[in-house]
Amino acid sequence: MSAADDGDFSKRLSSSFLWSFVDKWVSRVFTLAVFVILGRVLAPSDFGAVALATAYVALVTIFVDAGFGNALIQKKDLSAADIGTAFTMSAGIGLVLGGLSFAFADLVAVVFDAGQVSDVLRVLSLALFVQGLSSVPAALLERRMQFKALAIRRTTATLLSGLAAVIAALAGWGVWALVVQSLGFAVIGGVLVWVSAWRHMSFRFSRRSLRDLTRTSFDVFGIQLVGYANSQGDRLVVGLFLGVEALGQYFFAMRIISLCVELFTAVFSNVGLSAFSKLQDDIPRLRELLNRLTGITSLATIPVFAVLGAFADQIVPFVFGEQWLAAVPVLQILVFLGAINALLVFDRPVLIAVGRSKTAFLLSLAQTAVGLGFVVLGAPWGVLGVAPAVVLRQYLFWPIRLYFVARAIQLRVLPYVRGWLVAMLALVLGWLAVLALQPPAGIAVSAVGFVVTVCGVYAILARSEVLQGWQTIRRFRKR
């Protein structure tokens, strides 16, 4: 990579991070506000019913995309035939699977013994057709690192669908308020991304392009499918064995964790695959970028999980209402899942970027098999059995994932995990400070003690990383 190319890449990377930051923070902060309002108005069973339906739609969406989006991003030389082939396949699959989902919605409801899910699923099946039309345009924007267009699309869709959901909830629509939000986001986002990239779309089909794309798309499809089982399998197990009420409580706690992860780690992970793919022939720079991103996201994210764990019993009833008290212990367990995910968010994109997509797939497959076994074993103890099983799965499998990433890019372990270890130390010491101050001191004094402890650890052990992160933010503000 020449000096000019290097400078151009750095500018595009910084701009991409900026727009990813805008996308994630604006949309997720608004999503959190909507979530608070809906949580206070709707019942856990409403959330449980929609969680089941959206889990099904998320599964079928993987088949609609079929890995073609990531294959387009990763491919070095992209032709019009490649784009047309991927678009034709995704649009056709979306139409077929959307129709089948509409037709067999009652069967899904019977399997989970949740009658209201069938009508919800019929409406949400429309999102599958939209996904078929928009997945390839979105992938092209991501490949070109046009994250401004993607950020505008997602932010607009989030704002409008969230506003519609709040109006519906306050009008007494119940579970349909959540349906309005999910379907509205898919339709509005799909239309906007189509407007940004429709000129490149065609129904041109090439068998040669299909063969070329499937070399990567098959592995990526497998990774996504197994990743779905890894991330959504617990939801299906809870819904199948424990019912929609328990699923609503579990989904509520997991949703809070997911929003926190998306607010911080997804700012960078959204750009990660594109950035790593551009550096696939420059392993030292790729390795440096991985270490830097992992450190920044860990230091930014883990204190948030520490706050959630330490003050969940006060935060949840005050913000969301007394009906969610049963979710508090689940949330306190799942904060450890959020903490480890801050470290793991980039390893899979790195493997895909350097051509090790099959390795990433096999790792996902093995982790999912182990994880689902843990979840099923924990189900007899309710959601308080499932939550620790999900956390344990991530921690036990992390050394194996680290081994293969380290071998792929000659990664040194200590620089890679240093930021995460410092953040985890701050988490533990912050919790100890809270325990020492409560109950004699009030929540305000305990919170101050927590903040002082975390800041002290960072000042001593992570000053350079914090300064680097601050300089990055300042560069973003100037752009």
XYZ file of C-alpha atoms in Angstrom:
479
model
C 0.000 0.000 0.000
C 1.530 3.323 -1.120
C 1.756 6.408 1.075
C -1.078 8.040 -0.873
C -3.231 4.943 -0.593
C -2.367 4.709 3.088
C -3.501 8.272 3.706
C -6.668 7.788 1.694
C -7.491 4.601 3.580
C -6.939 6.339 6.932
C -9.276 9.165 5.921
C -11.975 6.771 4.756
C -11.552 4.658 7.873
C -11.897 7.692 10.156
C -14.931 8.901 8.227
C -16.445 5.421 8.387
C -15.939 5.256 12.141
C -17.533 8.695 12.492
C -20.674 7.755 10.604
C -20.840 4.380 12.287
C -20.607 6.280 15.589
C -23.465 8.591 14.561
C -25.494 5.622 13.355
C -25.061 3.540 16.477
C -25.300 6.262 19.091
C -28.181 8.286 17.686
C -30.238 5.254 16.726
C -29.428 3.196 19.825
C -30.003 6.050 22.292
C -33.378 6.637 20.672
C -34.046 2.877 20.658
C -33.266 2.790 24.371
C -35.701 5.645 24.993
C -38.403 3.817 23.025
C -37.578 0.601 24.868
C -38.080 2.369 28.213
C -41.493 3.700 27.158
C -42.640 0.370 25.727
C -41.304 -1.456 28.775
C -43.421 0.684 31.083
C -46.579 0.276 28.972
C -46.438 -3.322 27.718
C -46.415 -6.649 29.562
C -43.576 -9.219 29.556
C -45.806 -11.606 27.574
C -46.057 -9.024 24.760
C -42.283 -8.867 24.527
C -42.103 -12.650 24.659
C -44.495 -13.119 21.732
C -42.633 -10.667 19.515
C -39.276 -12.100 20.610
C -40.365 -15.513 19.316
C -41.595 -14.103 16.013
C -38.508 -11.957 15.443
C -36.252 -14.891 16.318
C -37.924 -16.863 13.534
C -37.651 -13.949 11.083
C -33.969 -13.499 11.978
C -33.353 -17.158 11.158
C -35.060 -16.973 7.772
C -33.278 -13.679 6.992
C -29.979 -15.564 7.045
C -31.294 -17.796 4.267
C -32.458 -14.739 2.328
C -29.011 -13.134 2.383
C -27.316 -16.558 1.996
C -23.928 -15.001 2.739
C -23.867 -13.076 -0.553
C -23.598 -9.697 1.147
C -20.384 -10.552 2.978
C -19.040 -12.296 -0.128
C -19.468 -9.049 -2.086
C -17.688 -7.094 0.654
C -14.765 -9.523 0.836
C -14.243 -10.086 -2.932
C -11.240 -8.168 -4.256
C -12.429 -7.589 -7.834
C -16.173 -7.117 -8.149
C -18.049 -7.184 -11.466
C -21.553 -6.147 -12.482
C -22.336 -9.822 -13.005
C -21.383 -10.553 -9.394
C -23.737 -7.846 -8.132
C -26.598 -8.905 -10.400
C -26.235 -12.557 -9.464
C -26.212 -11.848 -5.733
C -29.214 -9.526 -6.041
C -31.214 -12.009 -8.123
C -30.587 -14.800 -5.646
C -31.423 -12.718 -2.556
C -34.580 -11.196 -4.043
C -35.861 -14.569 -5.229
C -35.160 -16.316 -1.942
C -36.789 -13.464 -0.002
C -39.975 -13.713 -2.045
C -40.247 -17.496 -1.659
C -39.418 -17.666 2.048
C -41.636 -14.698 2.877
C -44.571 -16.467 1.239
C -43.862 -19.762 2.988
C -43.558 -18.023 6.370
C -46.922 -16.347 5.871
C -48.533 -19.644 4.912
C -47.109 -21.716 7.783
C -47.347 -19.152 10.612
C -49.946 -21.266 12.440
C -47.575 -24.239 12.509
C -44.852 -22.166 14.189
C -47.366 -20.974 16.801
C -48.426 -24.557 17.537
C -44.825 -25.683 18.052
C -44.294 -22.989 20.700
C -47.831 -23.218 22.109
C -48.278 -19.470 21.627
C -51.418 -18.667 19.650
C -50.839 -14.917 19.298
C -47.502 -15.540 17.564
C -49.179 -16.674 14.328
C -50.745 -13.304 13.465
C -47.584 -11.478 14.495
C -45.487 -13.746 12.290
C -47.741 -13.267 9.269
C -47.221 -9.521 9.398
C -43.478 -9.745 10.065
C -43.006 -12.144 7.131
C -43.277 -9.077 4.881
C -39.870 -8.034 6.222
C -38.286 -11.045 4.502
C -39.198 -9.791 1.045
C -37.846 -6.344 1.922
C -34.611 -7.929 3.165
C -34.237 -9.789 -0.124
C -34.327 -6.519 -2.040
C -32.083 -4.508 0.301
C -29.308 -6.853 1.491
C -27.136 -6.508 -1.634
C -27.478 -2.691 -1.896
C -26.521 -2.439 1.789
C -23.501 -4.693 1.222
C -22.301 -2.501 -1.656
C -22.503 0.615 0.498
C -20.554 -1.157 3.231
C -17.939 -2.430 0.757
C -17.338 1.124 -0.440
C -17.226 2.252 3.186
C -20.143 4.631 2.527
C -21.234 4.494 6.122
C -22.796 7.939 5.919
C -25.559 6.556 3.680
C -25.997 3.514 5.911
C -26.060 5.674 9.039
C -28.707 7.991 7.599
C -30.764 4.987 6.524
C -30.671 3.198 9.876
C -31.079 6.335 11.955
C -34.098 7.508 9.962
C -35.674 4.046 10.080
C -35.047 3.806 13.820
C -36.535 7.226 14.564
C -39.664 6.780 12.471
C -40.389 3.177 13.477
C -39.721 3.940 17.148
C -42.016 6.959 17.090
C -44.752 4.882 15.449
C -44.316 2.159 18.095
C -44.644 4.643 20.964
C -47.811 6.128 19.454
C -49.245 2.628 18.964
C -48.379 1.580 22.529
C -49.921 4.694 24.063
C -53.011 4.098 21.919
C -53.430 0.669 23.500
C -52.268 -1.535 20.632
C -50.384 -3.847 22.986
C -48.161 -6.383 21.249
C -48.810 -4.742 17.866
C -46.804 -1.715 18.928
C -43.712 -3.930 18.887
C -44.736 -5.341 15.504
C -45.067 -1.816 14.122
C -41.543 -1.051 15.295
C -39.964 -4.190 13.791
C -41.741 -4.066 10.440
C -41.453 -0.293 10.158
C -37.693 -0.433 10.649
C -37.317 -3.109 7.952
C -39.500 -1.346 5.381
C -38.201 2.199 5.909
C -34.578 1.061 6.049
C -35.024 -1.105 2.962
C -36.536 1.722 0.922
C -33.797 4.172 1.912
C -30.906 1.829 1.148
C -32.514 0.966 -2.179
C -32.660 4.659 -3.094
C -28.917 4.928 -2.325
C -27.808 2.024 -4.530
C -30.601 1.105 -6.973
C -28.540 2.117 -10.032
C -26.225 -0.833 -9.490
C -29.019 -3.408 -9.168
C -30.111 -5.737 -11.958
C -31.466 -9.230 -12.399
C -28.412 -10.227 -14.419
C -27.415 -13.780 -13.547
C -24.093 -15.530 -14.134
C -23.278 -19.100 -13.186
C -19.597 -18.215 -13.037
C -20.281 -15.366 -10.612
C -22.462 -17.660 -8.539
C -19.618 -20.185 -8.274
C -17.129 -17.454 -7.328
C -19.403 -15.912 -4.713
C -20.432 -19.199 -3.146
C -16.798 -19.998 -2.315
C -17.066 -17.356 0.388
C -20.831 -17.051 0.780
C -21.274 -20.710 1.701
C -18.842 -20.415 4.599
C -20.265 -17.041 5.659
C -23.789 -18.445 5.425
C -22.720 -21.292 7.663
C -21.120 -18.855 10.103
C -24.277 -16.737 10.191
C -26.539 -19.756 10.579
C -24.476 -21.189 13.385
C -24.084 -17.706 14.836
C -27.852 -17.448 14.909
C -28.105 -20.673 16.883
C -25.355 -19.322 19.114
C -27.104 -16.011 19.796
C -30.795 -16.875 19.405
C -30.886 -20.536 20.412
C -31.288 -19.601 24.065
C -34.356 -17.538 23.137
C -35.951 -20.464 21.339
C -35.201 -22.834 24.229
C -36.745 -20.438 26.760
C -39.806 -19.924 24.567
C -40.222 -23.639 23.913
C -39.774 -24.901 27.479
C -40.653 -21.935 29.706
C -43.304 -19.965 27.783
C -43.680 -16.419 26.478
C -43.886 -14.800 29.941
C -40.462 -16.157 30.941
C -39.131 -15.366 27.474
C -40.311 -11.785 27.890
C -38.290 -11.393 31.113
C -35.244 -13.063 29.564
C -35.521 -11.058 26.344
C -35.828 -7.846 28.357
C -32.549 -8.485 30.205
C -30.749 -9.638 27.060
C -32.044 -6.623 25.129
C -30.479 -4.235 27.628
C -27.154 -6.039 27.266
C -27.454 -6.005 23.466
C -28.178 -2.284 23.370
C -25.089 -1.579 25.465
C -22.940 -3.780 23.218
C -24.307 -2.085 20.110
C -23.774 1.387 21.544
C -20.066 0.798 22.048
C -18.598 -2.211 20.258
C -20.803 -2.006 17.170
C -19.526 1.511 16.459
C -16.297 -0.183 15.376
C -17.475 -3.691 14.465
C -19.813 -2.208 11.859
C -16.703 -0.984 10.037
C -14.504 -3.906 11.088
C -14.964 -6.368 8.221
C -14.521 -3.678 5.567
C -11.438 -2.227 7.272
C -9.838 -5.617 7.949
C -10.534 -6.749 4.370
C -8.736 -3.687 3.005
C -5.710 -4.664 5.124
C -5.765 -8.399 4.354
C -2.391 -8.101 2.556
C -0.844 -5.990 5.329
C -0.980 -8.252 8.379
C 1.094 -6.023 10.732
C -1.311 -3.104 10.216
C -4.315 -5.377 10.510
C -2.945 -6.734 13.782
C -2.328 -3.215 15.090
C -5.866 -2.160 14.170
C -7.330 -5.227 15.896
C -5.427 -4.523 19.122
C -6.410 -0.859 19.094
C -10.104 -1.482 18.448
C -10.320 -4.245 21.043
C -8.699 -2.051 23.680
C -10.904 0.969 22.997
C -14.164 -0.989 22.965
C -13.276 -2.909 26.127
C -12.345 0.208 28.076
C -15.489 2.028 26.923
C -17.988 -0.803 27.327
C -17.139 -2.818 30.422
C -17.709 0.011 32.961
C -21.269 0.291 31.633
C -21.866 -3.383 32.355
C -20.352 -2.909 35.779
C -22.866 -0.145 36.533
C -25.732 -2.339 35.336
C -24.621 -5.213 37.516
C -24.053 -3.109 40.614
C -27.240 -1.023 40.480
C -29.710 -3.188 38.499
C -32.048 -3.653 41.470
C -32.502 0.132 41.639
C -32.279 0.998 37.932
C -34.760 -1.532 36.528
C -37.850 -0.795 38.695
C -37.209 2.949 38.607
C -36.764 3.180 34.823
C -38.918 0.338 33.482
C -41.418 -0.442 36.232
C -42.064 -3.065 38.888
C -43.284 -5.660 36.354
C -39.651 -6.277 35.361
C -38.247 -7.075 38.817
C -37.966 -10.764 37.891
C -35.487 -9.773 35.177
C -33.024 -8.135 37.612
C -31.021 -11.253 38.598
C -30.962 -12.351 34.952
C -29.543 -8.966 33.960
C -26.899 -9.129 36.691
C -25.708 -12.482 35.340
C -25.728 -11.382 31.702
C -23.455 -8.386 32.317
C -20.584 -10.878 32.228
C -21.708 -11.912 28.750
C -21.520 -8.307 27.621
C -18.048 -7.990 29.123
C -16.582 -10.953 27.208
C -18.361 -9.950 23.997
C -16.465 -6.652 24.067
C -13.336 -8.756 23.540
C -14.759 -11.215 21.006
C -16.502 -8.813 18.663
C -13.638 -8.567 16.150
C -12.111 -12.056 15.948
C -14.617 -13.470 13.456
C -14.375 -10.517 11.008
C -10.577 -10.849 11.118
C -10.710 -14.531 10.173
C -13.104 -13.812 7.302
C -10.998 -10.867 6.092
C -7.808 -12.951 5.812
C -9.529 -15.788 3.990
C -10.102 -18.086 6.967
C -13.886 -18.097 6.691
C -14.005 -21.901 6.937
C -12.086 -21.768 10.211
C -14.513 -19.137 11.520
C -17.413 -21.352 10.489
C -16.051 -24.449 12.224
C -15.372 -22.440 15.382
C -18.927 -21.108 15.342
C -20.282 -24.602 14.797
C -18.364 -26.078 17.724
C -19.226 -23.190 20.047
C -22.901 -23.426 19.157
C -23.052 -27.164 19.782
C -21.481 -26.700 23.210
C -23.618 -23.648 23.984
C -26.949 -25.207 23.092
C -26.086 -28.196 25.231
C -25.429 -25.875 28.177
C -28.683 -23.970 27.587
C -30.804 -27.129 27.434
C -29.168 -28.394 30.634
C -29.911 -25.073 32.351
C -33.548 -24.836 31.187
C -35.025 -26.938 34.068
C -33.905 -24.160 36.455
C -35.758 -21.507 34.456
C -34.206 -18.337 33.106
C -31.812 -18.282 36.072
C -30.423 -21.553 34.727
C -30.251 -20.449 31.099
C -28.466 -17.129 31.738
C -25.375 -18.630 33.466
C -25.212 -21.312 30.764
C -25.008 -18.655 28.044
C -22.258 -16.794 29.908
C -20.267 -19.940 30.670
C -20.304 -20.954 27.007
C -18.555 -17.744 25.932
C -15.821 -17.878 28.560
C -15.019 -21.563 28.084
C -14.725 -21.273 24.314
C -12.799 -17.995 24.198
C -9.272 -19.543 24.472
C -10.002 -21.744 21.458
C -11.110 -18.759 19.369
C -8.032 -16.838 20.480
C -5.720 -19.681 19.419
C -6.962 -19.688 15.821
C -6.959 -15.897 15.471
C -3.431 -15.721 16.884
C -2.260 -18.366 14.425
C -3.928 -16.641 11.467
C -2.312 -13.207 11.976
C 0.612 -13.994 14.320
C -1.154 -12.207 17.158
C 0.560 -11.697 20.512
C -1.929 -12.384 23.272
C -0.968 -9.806 25.914
C -1.235 -6.653 23.748
C -4.529 -7.984 22.408
C -6.191 -8.557 25.804
C -4.494 -5.808 27.811
C -7.314 -3.258 27.540
C -9.900 -5.900 28.393
C -7.963 -7.067 31.464
C -7.629 -3.493 32.733
C -11.358 -2.908 32.238
C -12.248 -6.152 34.029
C -9.994 -5.185 36.939
C -11.790 -1.835 37.114
C -15.130 -3.688 37.061
C -14.196 -5.936 39.980
C -12.713 -3.122 42.073
C -15.687 -0.880 41.285
C -18.089 -3.553 42.475
C -16.076 -4.036 45.657
C -16.282 -0.288 46.274
C -20.072 -0.393 45.875
C -20.385 -3.373 48.220
C -18.236 -1.621 50.805
C -20.308 1.568 50.647
C -23.783 -0.018 50.615
C -26.041 -0.135 52.544
C -24.532 2.441 54.957
C -24.156 4.966 52.140
C -26.859 5.819 49.638
C -26.840 5.006 45.942
C -25.380 8.414 45.050
C -22.334 7.933 47.298
C -21.885 4.379 46.031
C -22.021 5.599 42.431
C -19.369 8.223 43.152
C -17.192 5.557 44.756
C -17.594 3.372 41.684
C -16.678 6.179 39.258
C -13.638 7.212 41.303
C -12.412 3.607 41.453
C -12.772 3.009 37.704
C -11.168 6.341 36.806
C -8.289 5.598 39.171
C -7.611 2.217 37.567
C -7.739 3.728 34.082
C -5.465 6.628 35.051
C -2.835 4.242 36.385
C -3.024 1.355 33.905
C -4.666 2.627 30.712
C -3.735 6.284 30.369
C -2.287 5.914 26.861
C -5.314 3.968 25.581
C -7.730 6.540 27.017
C -5.763 9.416 25.462
C -5.669 7.604 22.136
C -9.426 7.105 22.241
C -9.954 10.774 23.102
C -7.714 11.855 20.208
C -9.709 9.625 17.879
C -12.962 11.272 19.008
C -11.438 14.734 18.484
C -10.429 13.777 14.948
C -13.988 12.624 14.301
C -15.393 15.958 15.519
C -13.166 17.885 13.089
C -14.391 15.886 10.076
